[in-house]
XYZ file of N, CA, C and O in Angstrom:
276
model
N 43.099 -6.811 -28.346
C 43.854 -6.562 -29.035
C 44.741 -5.115 -28.668
O 44.103 -4.075 -28.286
N 46.112 -5.102 -28.633
C 46.705 -4.038 -27.892
C 46.621 -2.661 -29.102
O 46.664 -2.866 -29.926
N 46.814 -1.378 -28.121
C 46.559 -0.175 -29.075
C 47.830 -0.053 -29.480
O 48.746 -0.007 -28.075
N 48.401 0.821 -30.230
C 49.392 1.137 -30.689
C 50.094 2.521 -30.935
O 49.131 3.665 -31.339
N 50.658 2.792 -30.465
C 51.320 4.286 -30.774
C 52.818 4.324 -32.031
O 53.603 3.673 -31.271
N 52.921 5.087 -32.288
C 53.976 5.888 -33.060
C 55.225 6.470 -32.202
O 54.957 7.567 -31.919
N 56.573 5.543 -32.850
C 57.580 6.607 -31.594
C 58.171 6.780 -32.793
O 59.215 5.761 -33.863
N 59.324 8.375 -33.478
C 60.063 8.445 -34.562
C 61.218 8.932 -33.910
O 61.814 9.590 -33.010
N 62.591 7.847 -34.422
C 63.490 8.291 -34.347
C 63.929 8.868 -35.490
O 63.778 8.157 -36.533
N 65.143 9.112 -35.611
C 66.107 9.857 -36.794
C 66.459 8.664 -37.975
O 66.971 6.951 -36.664
N 66.507 8.348 -38.808
C 66.686 7.305 -39.886
C 68.290 6.900 -39.790
O 68.560 5.555 -39.649
N 68.979 7.460 -39.341
C 70.314 7.441 -39.024
C 70.236 6.088 -37.634
O 71.419 5.527 -37.481
N 69.630 6.523 -36.894
C 69.783 5.831 -35.701
C 69.135 4.157 -35.373
O 69.789 3.560 -35.412
N 67.665 4.770 -36.337
C 67.376 3.086 -36.821
C 68.089 2.235 -37.720
O 67.920 0.868 -37.549
N 69.544 2.425 -38.322
C 69.954 2.517 -39.064
C 71.247 1.789 -38.196
O 71.313 0.533 -38.738
N 71.745 2.373 -37.567
C 72.466 1.934 -36.213
C 71.966 0.677 -35.592
O 72.785 -0.499 -34.832
N 70.240 0.487 -35.636
C 70.002 -0.259 -33.988
C 69.791 -1.372 -35.391
O 70.405 -2.647 -34.532
N 68.906 -1.225 -36.346
C 69.765 -2.729 -37.225
C 70.239 -3.417 -37.481
O 70.327 -4.190 -37.355
N 71.998 -2.261 -37.427
C 73.325 -3.119 -37.234
C 73.439 -3.886 -36.258
O 73.645 -4.575 -35.961
N 72.405 -2.679 -35.300
C 73.359 -3.930 -33.822
C 72.575 -4.863 -33.876
O 72.866 -5.318 -33.071
N 70.965 -5.478 -33.992
C 70.784 -6.171 -33.659
C 70.448 -7.745 -34.470
O 70.298 -8.520 -34.014
N 71.602 -7.057 -35.399
C 72.258 -8.438 -36.708
C 72.065 -9.876 -35.332
O 73.070 -9.296 -34.528
N 72.046 -10.451 -35.922
C 72.355 -12.221 -35.080
C 71.877 -12.093 -33.713
O 71.622 -12.369 -32.672
N 70.842 -11.439 -32.958
C 70.212 -11.185 -31.580
C 68.622 -11.256 -31.823
O 67.766 -11.885 -33.395
N 68.008 -12.349 -31.189
C 66.767 -12.430 -31.094
C 65.547 -11.360 -31.466
O 64.564 -11.585 -31.725
N 66.512 -10.279 -31.510
C 65.593 -8.779 -31.876
C 65.145 -8.850 -33.198
O 66.046 -8.676 -34.155
N 63.790 -9.251 -33.680
C 63.586 -8.798 -35.075
C 63.483 -7.642 -36.044
O 63.259 -7.813 -37.033
N 63.161 -6.554 -34.861
C 63.131 -5.155 -35.279
C 63.413 -4.382 -34.568
O 63.703 -4.766 -33.240
N 63.692 -3.154 -34.393
C 63.777 -1.660 -34.274
C 62.943 -1.499 -32.854
O 63.542 -1.865 -32.428
N 61.686 -1.877 -33.396
C 60.360 -1.630 -32.241
C 60.420 -2.891 -31.621
O 60.578 -2.422 -30.617
N 61.101 -4.022 -31.717
C 61.298 -5.630 -30.282
C 62.242 -4.871 -29.791
O 61.914 -4.568 -28.561
N 63.098 -4.262 -30.142
C 64.057 -3.709 -29.258
C 63.474 -2.547 -27.903
O 63.967 -2.838 -27.182
N 63.210 -1.834 -29.003
C 62.376 -0.808 -27.922
C 61.565 -0.930 -27.747
O 61.582 -0.202 -26.250
N 61.055 -1.893 -27.401
C 59.814 -2.323 -26.003
C 60.534 -2.924 -25.624
O 60.259 -2.807 -24.293
N 61.202 -3.863 -25.850
C 61.677 -4.334 -24.395
C 62.459 -3.325 -23.259
O 62.869 -3.954 -22.719
N 63.298 -2.368 -24.289
C 63.838 -1.512 -23.414
C 63.547 -0.145 -22.700
O 63.546 -0.764 -21.285
N 62.253 -0.183 -22.702
C 60.736 0.175 -22.332
C 60.183 -0.263 -21.612
O 60.262 0.433 -20.015
N 60.033 -1.626 -22.062
C 59.471 -2.812 -20.658
C 60.603 -2.638 -19.778
O 59.926 -2.798 -17.949
N 61.602 -2.817 -19.663
C 63.000 -2.903 -18.584
C 63.326 -2.302 -17.763
O 62.773 -2.376 -16.390
N 62.317 -0.576 -17.996
C 62.480 0.264 -17.541
C 61.554 0.531 -16.592
O 61.457 0.978 -15.466
N 60.219 0.519 -17.418
C 59.411 0.097 -16.017
C 58.677 -0.581 -15.987
O 58.442 0.053 -13.581
N 59.390 -1.511 -15.514
C 59.459 -2.877 -15.072
C 60.551 -2.669 -13.422
O 60.222 -2.907 -12.334
N 61.578 -1.716 -13.822
C 62.594 -1.877 -12.558
C 61.777 -0.628 -12.080
O 61.972 -0.565 -10.736
N 61.220 0.225 -12.106
C 60.856 1.640 -11.752
C 59.664 1.209 -11.104
O 59.056 1.678 -9.551
N 58.618 0.249 -11.088
C 57.398 -0.450 -10.689
C 58.321 -0.757 -9.367
O 57.235 -1.139 -8.429
N 58.912 -1.910 -9.494
C 59.735 -2.456 -8.295
C 60.135 -1.758 -7.197
O 59.960 -2.225 -6.667
N 61.200 -0.404 -8.031
C 61.914 -0.092 -7.276
C 61.145 1.694 -6.196
O 61.941 1.900 -5.476
N 59.958 1.227 -7.022
C 59.476 3.201 -6.831
C 60.180 4.023 -7.702
O 60.705 3.944 -8.635
N 59.778 4.910 -6.982
C 61.007 6.323 -7.663
C 62.621 5.482 -8.171
O 63.431 5.512 -7.017
N 62.884 5.921 -9.383
C 64.060 5.956 -9.938
C 65.305 6.730 -9.054
O 64.862 8.104 -8.912
N 66.188 5.960 -8.793
C 66.976 7.640 -7.704
C 68.330 8.115 -8.831
O 67.702 7.594 -10.462
N 68.740 9.564 -8.389
C 68.914 10.047 -9.906
C 70.223 9.004 -10.349
O 70.441 9.038 -11.408
N 71.327 8.042 -9.639
C 72.087 6.900 -9.668
C 71.575 6.191 -11.240
O 72.036 5.639 -12.264
N 70.232 5.787 -10.923
C 69.820 4.258 -11.568
C 69.297 5.628 -13.078
O 69.419 4.523 -14.083
N 69.099 6.211 -12.615
C 68.450 7.422 -13.818
C 69.169 7.310 -14.763
O 69.503 7.197 -16.080
N 70.705 8.319 -13.864
C 71.676 7.756 -15.361
C 72.387 6.556 -15.512
O 73.176 6.954 -16.385
N 72.105 5.066 -14.722
C 72.650 4.225 -15.803
C 72.113 4.487 -16.717
O 72.310 3.814 -17.752
N 70.326 4.714 -16.596
C 69.584 3.662 -17.929
C 70.299 5.248 -18.869
O 69.971 4.767 -20.158
N 69.777 6.700 -19.090
C 70.151 7.366 -19.800
C 71.502 6.577 -20.409
O 72.543 7.014 -21.768
N 72.906 6.778 -19.788
C 73.869 5.992 -19.608
C 74.126 4.489 -21.015
O 74.602 5.225 -22.657
N 72.903 4.028 -20.813
C 72.847 2.486 -21.690
C 72.186 3.063 -22.648
O 72.881 2.756 -23.855
N 70.964 4.093 -22.703
C 70.774 4.663 -23.626
C 71.723 5.504 -24.525
O 71.363 5.194 -26.100
N 72.540 5.361 -23.990
C 72.956 6.524 -24.881
C 74.159 5.486 -25.845
O 74.857 5.734 -26.593
N 74.420 4.913 -25.313
C 75.717 3.369 -25.467
C 74.779 2.979 -26.840
O 75.568 2.421 -27.653
N 73.772 2.835 -26.951
C 72.580 2.157 -28.016
C 72.455 3.169 -29.004
O 72.300 2.640 -30.289
N 73.158 4.665 -28.842
C 72.178 5.019 -29.628
C 70.538 5.813 -29.974
O 70.817 7.060 -30.718
N 70.177 5.901 -28.964
C 69.265 6.404 -28.384
C 69.372 8.046 -27.988
O 67.803 8.498 -28.291
N 70.000 8.026 -27.299
C 70.658 9.085 -26.962
C 71.764 9.972 -27.610
O 72.720 9.244 -27.902
N 71.788 11.515 -27.983
C 73.194 11.536 -28.041
C 73.816 12.661 -26.910
O 73.042 13.102 -25.938
């Protein structure tokens, strides 16, 4: 069984994520966050160090999803 840790996000962000995932295959905010983080980690592992442009693209995507202000 995997060990877990808790990540806190503001309630208004959690509400926005819940609205965003309605009608998708994501059943919870945690599912979406795990998917996003795995995607970033896999991309990093495949390509080595992220370039500044790649990091900015990821940052923009997370901002568009409401994870960053």
